[in-house]
Amino acid sequence: MDAMNSFKRKGNYPFQQADHPVFPMEHLHEVKSMIKHYHSILNEDFWSQVHQLSMNKHQSIQLFPIEIWESEDYIYLSVIIPGLANFQQVRLRFHNDQTAVLHIHSPSSKPGDAQTLVKSELPQQPYERDICFRTPVDTADYSFSYEHGVLTYTLKKKKERLDIPFDF
């Protein structure tokens, strides 16, 4: 029996021509109960949470939060890094004048006689984060300072270029 031909005939369905019912009718109440149970779990709250997860999948958890400020001549990149021992643990590497990679290696601070690290919520490997500036910066002209757990880069904005259109 060709299933498609069976559908094409008026009022005919392939399962009606089966020798025995495909699904025993005595199990219908169990199926109905199961559907109600699934519906109670997979409700609107469930699907809104799934939607929220899909919206957040592109937003990774940032271990070292940043703020980007700007003035007329400068962009200020502030990175919250508590307990930074020295500036060699942090590096800002530029891809171009509007994007950079912040590279942080934050080793655990071992107290006195401690021998074994039992638990740590600090990254135990180097951490990298892409930074995008909306205004081009001079990648060779910047400074940084560290105060109260905040590392601040001061980046000089590039002078705006004047593009003069011309006709041929």
PDB file of C-alpha atoms in Angstrom:
ATOM      1  CA  MET A   1       0.000   0.000   0.000  1.00  0.00           C
ATOM      2  CA  ASP A   2       1.364   3.399  -0.998  1.00  0.00           C
ATOM      3  CA  ALA A   3       0.699   5.864   1.846  1.00  0.00           C
ATOM      4  CA  MET A   4       0.544   8.910  -0.418  1.00  0.00           C
ATOM      5  CA  ASN A   5      -2.088   7.341  -2.689  1.00  0.00           C
ATOM      6  CA  SER A   6      -4.112   6.467   0.374  1.00  0.00           C
ATOM      7  CA  PHE A   7      -4.071  10.116   1.501  1.00  0.00           C
ATOM      8  CA  LYS A   8      -5.144  11.300  -1.923  1.00  0.00           C
ATOM      9  CA  ARG A   9      -8.394   9.302  -1.779  1.00  0.00           C
ATOM     10  CA  LYS A  10     -11.198  11.231  -0.117  1.00  0.00           C
ATOM     11  CA  GLY A  11     -11.772  10.305   3.555  1.00  0.00           C
ATOM     12  CA  ASN A  12      -9.125   7.619   3.599  1.00  0.00           C
ATOM     13  CA  TYR A  13      -6.104   7.437   5.907  1.00  0.00           C
ATOM     14  CA  PRO A  14      -3.339   4.816   5.821  1.00  0.00           C
ATOM     15  CA  PHE A  15      -3.786   3.730   9.437  1.00  0.00           C
ATOM     16  CA  GLN A  16      -7.465   2.841   8.823  1.00  0.00           C
ATOM     17  CA  GLN A  17      -6.407   0.023   6.533  1.00  0.00           C
ATOM     18  CA  ALA A  18      -4.178  -1.603   9.155  1.00  0.00           C
ATOM     19  CA  ASP A  19      -5.208  -5.087  10.373  1.00  0.00           C
ATOM     20  CA  HIS A  20      -5.225  -3.993  14.009  1.00  0.00           C
ATOM     21  CA  PRO A  21      -5.291  -0.597  15.723  1.00  0.00           C
ATOM     22  CA  VAL A  22      -1.868   1.000  15.858  1.00  0.00           C
ATOM     23  CA  PHE A  23      -2.442   2.160  19.425  1.00  0.00           C
ATOM     24  CA  PRO A  24      -4.508   0.170  21.962  1.00  0.00           C
ATOM     25  CA  MET A  25      -7.430   2.279  23.173  1.00  0.00           C
ATOM     26  CA  GLU A  26      -7.037   1.123  26.796  1.00  0.00           C
ATOM     27  CA  HIS A  27      -3.813   3.160  27.039  1.00  0.00           C
ATOM     28  CA  LEU A  28      -5.513   6.397  25.984  1.00  0.00           C
ATOM     29  CA  HIS A  29      -6.099   7.548  29.582  1.00  0.00           C
ATOM     30  CA  GLU A  30      -2.417   6.991  30.402  1.00  0.00           C
ATOM     31  CA  VAL A  31      -1.390   9.043  27.375  1.00  0.00           C
ATOM     32  CA  LYS A  32      -3.815  11.798  28.320  1.00  0.00           C
ATOM     33  CA  SER A  33      -2.385  11.880  31.865  1.00  0.00           C
ATOM     34  CA  MET A  34       1.156  11.965  30.484  1.00  0.00           C
ATOM     35  CA  ILE A  35       0.307  14.871  28.158  1.00  0.00           C
ATOM     36  CA  LYS A  36      -1.199  16.842  31.061  1.00  0.00           C
ATOM     37  CA  HIS A  37       1.942  16.177  33.110  1.00  0.00           C
ATOM     38  CA  TYR A  38       4.241  17.365  30.292  1.00  0.00           C
ATOM     39  CA  HIS A  39       2.057  20.408  29.759  1.00  0.00           C
ATOM     40  CA  SER A  40       2.350  21.303  33.460  1.00  0.00           C
ATOM     41  CA  ILE A  41       6.152  21.138  33.211  1.00  0.00           C
ATOM     42  CA  LEU A  42       6.627  22.617  29.749  1.00  0.00           C
ATOM     43  CA  ASN A  43       4.479  25.647  30.491  1.00  0.00           C
ATOM     44  CA  GLU A  44       4.947  29.299  29.567  1.00  0.00           C
ATOM     45  CA  ASP A  45       7.460  29.859  32.402  1.00  0.00           C
ATOM     46  CA  PHE A  46       9.590  26.998  31.114  1.00  0.00           C
ATOM     47  CA  TRP A  47       9.645  28.319  27.550  1.00  0.00           C
ATOM     48  CA  SER A  48      10.366  31.878  28.666  1.00  0.00           C
ATOM     49  CA  GLN A  49      13.367  30.565  30.622  1.00  0.00           C
ATOM     50  CA  VAL A  50      14.557  28.629  27.565  1.00  0.00           C
ATOM     51  CA  HIS A  51      14.193  31.795  25.493  1.00  0.00           C
ATOM     52  CA  GLN A  52      16.158  33.777  28.099  1.00  0.00           C
ATOM     53  CA  LEU A  53      18.958  31.193  27.986  1.00  0.00           C
ATOM     54  CA  SER A  54      19.182  31.440  24.220  1.00  0.00           C
ATOM     55  CA  MET A  55      19.312  35.235  24.466  1.00  0.00           C
ATOM     56  CA  ASN A  56      22.140  35.026  27.019  1.00  0.00           C
ATOM     57  CA  LYS A  57      24.238  32.424  25.219  1.00  0.00           C
ATOM     58  CA  HIS A  58      26.113  35.152  23.363  1.00  0.00           C
ATOM     59  CA  GLN A  59      26.823  36.986  26.602  1.00  0.00           C
ATOM     60  CA  SER A  60      29.595  35.168  28.389  1.00  0.00           C
ATOM     61  CA  ILE A  61      30.179  35.572  32.085  1.00  0.00           C
ATOM     62  CA  GLN A  62      32.778  38.262  32.580  1.00  0.00           C
ATOM     63  CA  LEU A  63      35.172  37.500  35.411  1.00  0.00           C
ATOM     64  CA  PHE A  64      36.750  40.924  35.198  1.00  0.00           C
ATOM     65  CA  PRO A  65      34.067  43.509  34.427  1.00  0.00           C
ATOM     66  CA  ILE A  66      34.925  46.645  32.490  1.00  0.00           C
ATOM     67  CA  GLU A  67      33.656  50.164  32.014  1.00  0.00           C
ATOM     68  CA  ILE A  68      34.504  52.353  29.049  1.00  0.00           C
ATOM     69  CA  TRP A  69      34.322  56.115  29.553  1.00  0.00           C
ATOM     70  CA  GLU A  70      35.241  58.891  27.189  1.00  0.00           C
ATOM     71  CA  SER A  71      36.027  62.573  27.147  1.00  0.00           C
ATOM     72  CA  GLU A  72      36.678  64.860  24.225  1.00  0.00           C
ATOM     73  CA  ASP A  73      40.279  63.648  23.764  1.00  0.00           C
ATOM     74  CA  TYR A  74      40.514  60.326  25.644  1.00  0.00           C
ATOM     75  CA  ILE A  75      38.886  56.946  26.145  1.00  0.00           C
ATOM     76  CA  TYR A  76      39.185  55.392  29.600  1.00  0.00           C
ATOM     77  CA  LEU A  77      39.040  51.623  29.951  1.00  0.00           C
ATOM     78  CA  SER A  78      38.522  50.585  33.575  1.00  0.00           C
ATOM     79  CA  VAL A  79      38.965  46.916  34.484  1.00  0.00           C
ATOM     80  CA  ILE A  80      37.980  45.609  37.918  1.00  0.00           C
ATOM     81  CA  ILE A  81      40.894  43.369  38.989  1.00  0.00           C
ATOM     82  CA  PRO A  82      41.139  43.024  42.768  1.00  0.00           C
ATOM     83  CA  GLY A  83      44.490  41.904  44.164  1.00  0.00           C
ATOM     84  CA  LEU A  84      46.622  42.598  41.099  1.00  0.00           C
ATOM     85  CA  ALA A  85      50.192  41.938  42.254  1.00  0.00           C
ATOM     86  CA  ASN A  86      52.009  43.522  39.310  1.00  0.00           C
ATOM     87  CA  PHE A  87      51.309  44.962  35.892  1.00  0.00           C
ATOM     88  CA  GLN A  88      53.005  42.032  34.152  1.00  0.00           C
ATOM     89  CA  GLN A  89      49.856  39.994  34.890  1.00  0.00           C
ATOM     90  CA  VAL A  90      47.826  42.175  32.496  1.00  0.00           C
ATOM     91  CA  ARG A  91      48.421  42.980  28.834  1.00  0.00           C
ATOM     92  CA  LEU A  92      46.383  45.009  26.360  1.00  0.00           C
ATOM     93  CA  ARG A  93      47.104  43.942  22.775  1.00  0.00           C
ATOM     94  CA  PHE A  94      45.599  45.859  19.865  1.00  0.00           C
ATOM     95  CA  HIS A  95      44.194  44.205  16.732  1.00  0.00           C
ATOM     96  CA  ASN A  96      43.585  47.613  15.173  1.00  0.00           C
ATOM     97  CA  ASP A  97      42.694  51.115  16.353  1.00  0.00           C
ATOM     98  CA  GLN A  98      39.206  50.064  17.517  1.00  0.00           C
ATOM     99  CA  THR A  99      39.648  46.537  18.881  1.00  0.00           C
ATOM    100  CA  ALA A 100      41.961  45.097  21.483  1.00  0.00           C
ATOM    101  CA  VAL A 101      42.366  41.947  23.549  1.00  0.00           C
ATOM    102  CA  LEU A 102      42.709  42.211  27.300  1.00  0.00           C
ATOM    103  CA  HIS A 103      44.899  39.360  28.574  1.00  0.00           C
ATOM    104  CA  ILE A 104      44.888  38.727  32.344  1.00  0.00           C
ATOM    105  CA  HIS A 105      46.769  36.095  34.307  1.00  0.00           C
ATOM    106  CA  SER A 106      45.544  36.193  37.878  1.00  0.00           C
ATOM    107  CA  PRO A 107      47.311  33.520  39.919  1.00  0.00           C
ATOM    108  CA  SER A 108      45.947  32.482  43.283  1.00  0.00           C
ATOM    109  CA  SER A 109      47.305  34.360  46.264  1.00  0.00           C
ATOM    110  CA  LYS A 110      48.640  31.616  48.509  1.00  0.00           C
ATOM    111  CA  PRO A 111      48.487  32.556  52.194  1.00  0.00           C
ATOM    112  CA  GLY A 112      51.471  31.865  54.494  1.00  0.00           C
ATOM    113  CA  ASP A 113      51.779  28.134  55.278  1.00  0.00           C
ATOM    114  CA  ALA A 114      49.033  26.922  52.910  1.00  0.00           C
ATOM    115  CA  GLN A 115      49.997  23.897  50.836  1.00  0.00           C
ATOM    116  CA  THR A 116      46.941  22.809  48.850  1.00  0.00           C
ATOM    117  CA  LEU A 117      44.420  24.872  46.937  1.00  0.00           C
ATOM    118  CA  VAL A 118      41.051  23.306  47.793  1.00  0.00           C
ATOM    119  CA  LYS A 119      38.689  25.649  45.933  1.00  0.00           C
ATOM    120  CA  SER A 120      39.105  28.725  43.785  1.00  0.00           C
ATOM    121  CA  GLU A 121      36.654  30.843  41.842  1.00  0.00           C
ATOM    122  CA  LEU A 122      39.492  32.706  40.142  1.00  0.00           C
ATOM    123  CA  PRO A 123      40.539  31.561  36.693  1.00  0.00           C
ATOM    124  CA  GLN A 124      43.575  29.306  37.012  1.00  0.00           C
ATOM    125  CA  GLN A 125      44.523  29.878  33.391  1.00  0.00           C
ATOM    126  CA  PRO A 126      45.011  33.114  31.470  1.00  0.00           C
ATOM    127  CA  TYR A 127      41.798  34.986  30.730  1.00  0.00           C
ATOM    128  CA  GLU A 128      41.230  36.907  27.507  1.00  0.00           C
ATOM    129  CA  ARG A 129      38.510  39.322  26.568  1.00  0.00           C
ATOM    130  CA  ASP A 130      37.868  41.288  23.386  1.00  0.00           C
ATOM    131  CA  ILE A 131      37.340  45.018  23.818  1.00  0.00           C
ATOM    132  CA  CYS A 132      35.749  47.183  21.116  1.00  0.00           C
ATOM    133  CA  PHE A 133      36.046  50.959  21.113  1.00  0.00           C
ATOM    134  CA  ARG A 134      33.512  52.997  19.185  1.00  0.00           C
ATOM    135  CA  THR A 135      36.122  55.658  18.455  1.00  0.00           C
ATOM    136  CA  PRO A 136      39.575  54.890  16.984  1.00  0.00           C
ATOM    137  CA  VAL A 137      42.441  55.251  19.472  1.00  0.00           C
ATOM    138  CA  ASP A 138      46.150  55.840  19.065  1.00  0.00           C
ATOM    139  CA  THR A 139      47.507  52.376  19.875  1.00  0.00           C
ATOM    140  CA  ALA A 140      50.970  53.779  20.623  1.00  0.00           C
ATOM    141  CA  ASP A 141      49.838  56.567  22.962  1.00  0.00           C
ATOM    142  CA  TYR A 142      48.251  55.271  26.161  1.00  0.00           C
ATOM    143  CA  SER A 143      48.973  55.000  29.862  1.00  0.00           C
ATOM    144  CA  PHE A 144      47.565  53.009  32.768  1.00  0.00           C
ATOM    145  CA  SER A 145      47.152  53.239  36.524  1.00  0.00           C
ATOM    146  CA  TYR A 146      45.945  50.896  39.260  1.00  0.00           C
ATOM    147  CA  GLU A 147      44.037  52.110  42.293  1.00  0.00           C
ATOM    148  CA  HIS A 148      41.678  50.333  44.724  1.00  0.00           C
ATOM    149  CA  GLY A 149      41.397  47.195  42.569  1.00  0.00           C
ATOM    150  CA  VAL A 150      40.651  49.102  39.361  1.00  0.00           C
ATOM    151  CA  LEU A 151      43.109  49.120  36.458  1.00  0.00           C
ATOM    152  CA  THR A 152      42.452  52.122  34.224  1.00  0.00           C
ATOM    153  CA  TYR A 153      43.885  52.537  30.736  1.00  0.00           C
ATOM    154  CA  THR A 154      43.871  56.069  29.341  1.00  0.00           C
ATOM    155  CA  LEU A 155      43.859  55.911  25.557  1.00  0.00           C
ATOM    156  CA  LYS A 156      44.250  58.957  23.353  1.00  0.00           C
ATOM    157  CA  LYS A 157      41.625  59.271  20.632  1.00  0.00           C
ATOM    158  CA  LYS A 158      42.906  59.496  17.088  1.00  0.00           C
ATOM    159  CA  LYS A 159      42.418  62.841  15.476  1.00  0.00           C
ATOM    160  CA  GLU A 160      39.498  62.664  13.114  1.00  0.00           C
ATOM    161  CA  ARG A 161      40.522  62.417   9.521  1.00  0.00           C
ATOM    162  CA  LEU A 162      39.026  64.796   7.072  1.00  0.00           C
ATOM    163  CA  ASP A 163      37.829  62.946   3.992  1.00  0.00           C
ATOM    164  CA  ILE A 164      37.419  65.291   1.061  1.00  0.00           C
ATOM    165  CA  PRO A 165      35.252  63.879  -1.718  1.00  0.00           C
ATOM    166  CA  PHE A 166      36.184  64.725  -5.274  1.00  0.00           C
ATOM    167  CA  ASP A 167      34.538  64.243  -8.635  1.00  0.00           C
ATOM    168  CA  PHE A 168      36.069  63.016 -11.860  1.00  0.00           C
TER     169      PHE A 168
END
